[in-house]
């Protein structure tokens, strides 16, 4: 499934950041088998967020597998000056980049730059950023990512105030722009996020920090199951 196809359904996106990197291919394969269509790839530069995470070199090793499974790699760039990395992400096989509203001045220019590499494009907003700012900046984007934690690492609790922000985003954005939520999504918070209008749900620890990530994924997917949107 390419970027434009998968964004028409409600998707649970396993966040690779929470995976066991000594068994990454095996874990992702079992999730693809369980039905995962989109994998969330968290790149952190140690500046925009304190943590240094994974980058294009890891994406290049898993993208061929992800694509062979008919899935896509959705790259969340928690980095300063994200536009410097679009080409490397595209070359590594990333299908989309989501950069932070807070990290860019010229949002339209950055979106156009990402598009020039054939990438899907999303804008992410941190919990402290006004929803209106993201709606304004997201013109021409495919999705807006509402962070329900302060970005940095997996395993943090869902911030309940994110639910109203998701609702506000859903109401303010054109229907073809997806609302993604990232942070603390689990069996219970997923329902709140979905009910508020999110249709791309990133889940890290709720999937990978279990003794059966595939089963955990299936449970989350069942919690949000709804017919593909036309
Ligand atoms: C954190 C990342 C998230 C995180 C999600 O900075 O952007 O994608 O890995 O992990 P959970 O679902 O455990 O909050
Ligand atoms: Zn993320």
Coordinates of C-alpha atoms and ligand atoms in Angstrom, one line a residue:
X1 CA 0.0 0.0 0.0
X2 CA 1.4 3.4 -0.9
X3 CA 1.0 6.5 1.2
X4 CA -2.3 7.7 -0.3
X5 CA -3.9 4.3 0.0
X6 CA -3.1 3.6 3.6
X7 CA -4.3 7.0 4.8
X8 CA -7.9 6.2 4.0
X9 CA -8.3 3.7 6.8
X10 CA -7.9 3.8 10.6
X11 CA -4.4 2.6 11.1
X12 CA -2.5 1.5 14.2
X13 CA 1.1 2.3 13.5
X14 CA 3.7 0.4 15.6
X15 CA 6.4 2.8 16.7
X16 CA 9.8 1.2 16.0
X17 CA 11.4 3.4 18.7
X18 CA 10.1 0.9 21.3
X19 CA 11.3 -2.2 19.5
X20 CA 14.0 -4.6 20.5
X21 CA 16.7 -3.6 18.1
X22 CA 18.5 -6.9 18.5
X23 CA 15.5 -8.5 16.8
X24 CA 14.1 -5.6 14.7
X25 CA 13.5 -7.4 11.4
X26 CA 11.9 -10.4 13.2
X27 CA 9.6 -8.2 15.3
X28 CA 8.5 -6.0 12.3
X29 CA 7.8 -9.1 10.2
X30 CA 5.5 -10.5 12.9
X31 CA 3.7 -7.2 13.0
X32 CA 3.4 -7.1 9.2
X33 CA 1.9 -10.6 9.4
X34 CA -0.5 -9.4 12.0
X35 CA -1.7 -6.7 9.6
X36 CA 0.4 -3.6 10.3
X37 CA 0.4 -1.4 7.2
X38 CA 2.4 1.5 8.5
X39 CA 5.5 1.6 10.7
X40 CA 6.3 4.7 12.6
X41 CA 10.0 5.6 12.5
X42 CA 11.2 8.1 15.1
X43 CA 14.3 10.0 14.2
X44 CA 15.7 12.2 17.0
X45 CA 18.8 14.4 16.7
X46 CA 19.6 15.0 20.3
X47 CA 18.8 18.7 19.8
X48 CA 15.1 19.1 19.1
X49 CA 14.7 16.3 21.6
X50 CA 17.4 15.4 24.1
X51 CA 17.6 11.8 22.8
X52 CA 19.5 10.6 19.8
X53 CA 17.5 7.8 18.2
X54 CA 17.6 6.2 14.7
X55 CA 18.2 7.6 11.3
X56 CA 18.4 6.9 7.6
X57 CA 21.0 4.1 8.0
X58 CA 18.4 2.1 10.0
X59 CA 15.6 3.0 7.6
X60 CA 17.7 1.8 4.7
X61 CA 18.0 -1.6 6.3
X62 CA 14.3 -2.1 7.0
X63 CA 12.6 -0.2 4.2
X64 CA 13.1 -3.1 1.6
X65 CA 11.4 -5.5 4.1
X66 CA 8.6 -3.0 4.9
X67 CA 7.9 -2.5 1.2
X68 CA 8.1 -6.2 0.5
X69 CA 5.3 -6.6 3.1
X70 CA 3.2 -4.0 1.3
X71 CA 3.6 -1.6 4.2
X72 CA 5.0 1.9 4.5
X73 CA 7.6 3.7 6.6
X74 CA 6.2 6.9 8.2
X75 CA 9.2 9.0 9.5
X76 CA 8.6 11.3 12.5
X77 CA 11.5 13.8 12.4
X78 CA 12.1 15.1 15.9
X79 CA 15.0 17.1 14.6
X80 CA 16.0 20.7 14.1
X81 CA 16.1 21.9 10.5
X82 CA 14.3 18.8 9.3
X83 CA 14.4 19.9 5.6
X84 CA 18.1 19.0 5.6
X85 CA 17.1 15.3 6.1
X86 CA 14.3 14.8 3.6
X87 CA 16.6 13.6 0.8
X88 CA 18.4 11.1 3.0
X89 CA 15.1 9.8 4.3
X90 CA 13.7 9.4 0.7
X91 CA 16.9 7.7 -0.5
X92 CA 16.8 5.3 2.5
X93 CA 13.3 4.3 1.5
X94 CA 11.1 6.4 3.8
X95 CA 7.7 7.0 2.4
X96 CA 6.7 10.0 4.4
X97 CA 8.2 12.6 6.7
X98 CA 6.4 14.3 9.5
X99 CA 8.3 17.3 10.8
X100 CA 7.6 19.6 13.7
X101 CA 5.8 22.9 13.3
X102 CA 8.1 24.3 16.0
X103 CA 11.3 23.3 14.1
X104 CA 10.6 25.2 10.8
X105 CA 9.9 28.8 9.9
X106 CA 8.7 28.4 6.3
X107 CA 6.2 25.5 6.6
X108 CA 5.0 25.8 3.0
X109 CA 8.5 25.7 1.7
X110 CA 9.4 22.7 3.8
X111 CA 6.3 20.9 2.6
X112 CA 7.2 21.6 -1.0
X113 CA 10.8 20.5 -0.4
X114 CA 9.6 17.2 1.0
X115 CA 7.2 16.7 -1.9
X116 CA 10.1 17.3 -4.3
X117 CA 11.5 13.9 -3.1
X118 CA 8.2 12.2 -3.6
X119 CA 7.5 12.0 0.1
X120 CA 4.2 12.1 1.9
X121 CA 4.2 15.0 4.3
X122 CA 2.9 15.6 7.8
X123 CA 3.2 18.3 10.4
X124 CA 3.6 17.5 14.1
X125 CA 2.7 19.7 17.0
X126 CA 4.0 19.5 20.6
X127 CA 1.6 19.6 23.5
X128 CA 2.4 23.3 24.1
X129 CA 1.8 24.4 20.6
X130 CA -1.6 26.0 19.7
X131 CA -3.8 23.8 17.4
X132 CA -4.5 26.9 15.3
X133 CA -0.8 27.2 14.5
X134 CA -0.7 23.7 13.1
X135 CA -3.9 24.1 11.1
X136 CA -2.4 27.3 9.5
X137 CA 1.0 25.6 8.8
X138 CA -0.5 22.4 7.5
X139 CA -1.8 23.7 4.2
X140 CA -0.8 21.2 1.6
X141 CA 0.2 18.5 4.1
X142 CA -1.3 15.0 4.2
X143 CA -1.6 14.8 8.0
X144 CA -1.2 16.6 11.3
X145 CA 0.4 14.7 14.1
X146 CA -0.9 15.7 17.6
X147 CA 1.6 14.7 20.2
X148 CA -0.1 13.3 23.3
X149 CA 3.3 13.2 25.1
X150 CA 6.3 15.5 25.1
X151 CA 8.4 13.9 22.4
X152 CA 11.6 12.1 23.4
X153 CA 11.0 8.5 24.3
X154 CA 8.4 5.7 24.4
X155 CA 6.6 4.6 27.5
X156 CA 5.2 7.9 28.7
X157 CA 1.5 8.2 29.8
X158 CA -1.0 9.7 27.4
X159 CA -1.8 13.4 28.2
X160 CA -5.6 13.5 28.6
X161 CA -5.7 17.1 27.4
X162 CA -4.6 15.8 24.0
X163 CA -8.1 14.4 23.3
X164 CA -9.7 17.9 23.0
X165 CA -6.8 19.0 20.8
X166 CA -7.4 16.0 18.5
X167 CA -11.1 17.0 18.3
X168 CA -10.2 20.6 17.5
X169 CA -7.8 19.5 14.8
X170 CA -10.3 17.2 13.3
X171 CA -12.9 20.0 13.2
X172 CA -10.6 22.6 11.8
X173 CA -8.7 20.5 9.2
X174 CA -10.1 19.6 5.7
X175 CA -11.5 16.0 5.7
X176 CA -8.6 14.8 3.4
X177 CA -6.0 15.8 6.0
X178 CA -5.5 12.9 8.4
X179 CA -5.2 13.4 12.2
X180 CA -2.4 11.2 13.7
X181 CA -1.8 10.8 17.4
X182 CA 1.5 9.8 19.0
X183 CA 2.3 9.0 22.6
X184 CA 0.8 6.8 25.3
X185 CA -1.7 5.1 23.0
X186 CA -2.9 1.8 24.6
X187 CA -6.0 -0.3 24.9
X188 CA -7.9 2.4 26.7
X189 CA -6.5 5.7 25.5
X190 CA -6.9 4.5 21.9
X191 CA -10.7 4.8 22.1
X192 CA -10.6 8.4 23.3
X193 CA -8.2 9.3 20.6
X194 CA -10.3 7.6 17.9
X195 CA -13.6 9.0 19.2
X196 CA -12.1 12.5 19.1
X197 CA -11.3 12.0 15.4
X198 CA -7.8 10.5 15.1
X199 CA -7.4 7.9 12.4
X200 CA -3.6 7.2 12.6
X201 CA -2.7 5.9 15.9
X202 CA 1.0 5.5 16.8
X203 CA 1.7 2.9 19.5
X204 CA 5.2 2.0 20.8
X205 CA 5.3 0.5 24.3
X206 CA 1.7 -0.8 24.1
X207 CA 2.9 -3.0 21.2
X208 CA 6.6 -3.8 21.7
X209 CA 6.8 -3.9 25.5
X210 CA 4.7 -7.0 25.7
X211 CA 5.5 -10.7 25.4
X212 CA 3.6 -10.9 22.1
X213 CA 3.8 -7.6 20.0
X214 CA 1.8 -9.2 17.2
X215 CA -1.1 -10.0 19.6
X216 CA -0.9 -6.6 21.2
X217 CA -1.1 -5.0 17.7
X218 CA -4.1 -7.1 16.8
X219 CA -5.9 -6.1 20.0
X220 CA -5.3 -2.4 19.3
X221 CA -6.3 -2.8 15.7
X222 CA -9.5 -4.6 16.8
X223 CA -10.2 -1.7 19.2
X224 CA -10.3 0.8 16.3
X225 CA -11.7 -1.6 13.6
X226 CA -13.9 0.3 11.2
X227 CA -14.6 0.0 7.5
X228 CA -12.0 1.6 5.2
X229 CA -13.1 5.1 4.4
X230 CA -14.2 5.7 0.8
Ligands
LIG1 C1 8.4 9.6 21.2 C2 8.0 9.1 19.8 C3 6.8 8.2 19.9 C4 6.9 7.1 20.9 C5 5.6 6.4 21.1 O1 9.2 10.7 21.0 O2 7.7 10.1 18.9 O3 6.5 7.7 18.6 O4 7.9 6.2 20.4 O5 5.8 5.4 22.1 P1 4.6 5.1 23.2 O6 3.4 4.6 22.3 O7 5.1 4.1 24.1 O8 4.2 6.4 23.8
LIG2 ZN1 6.8 9.5 17.0

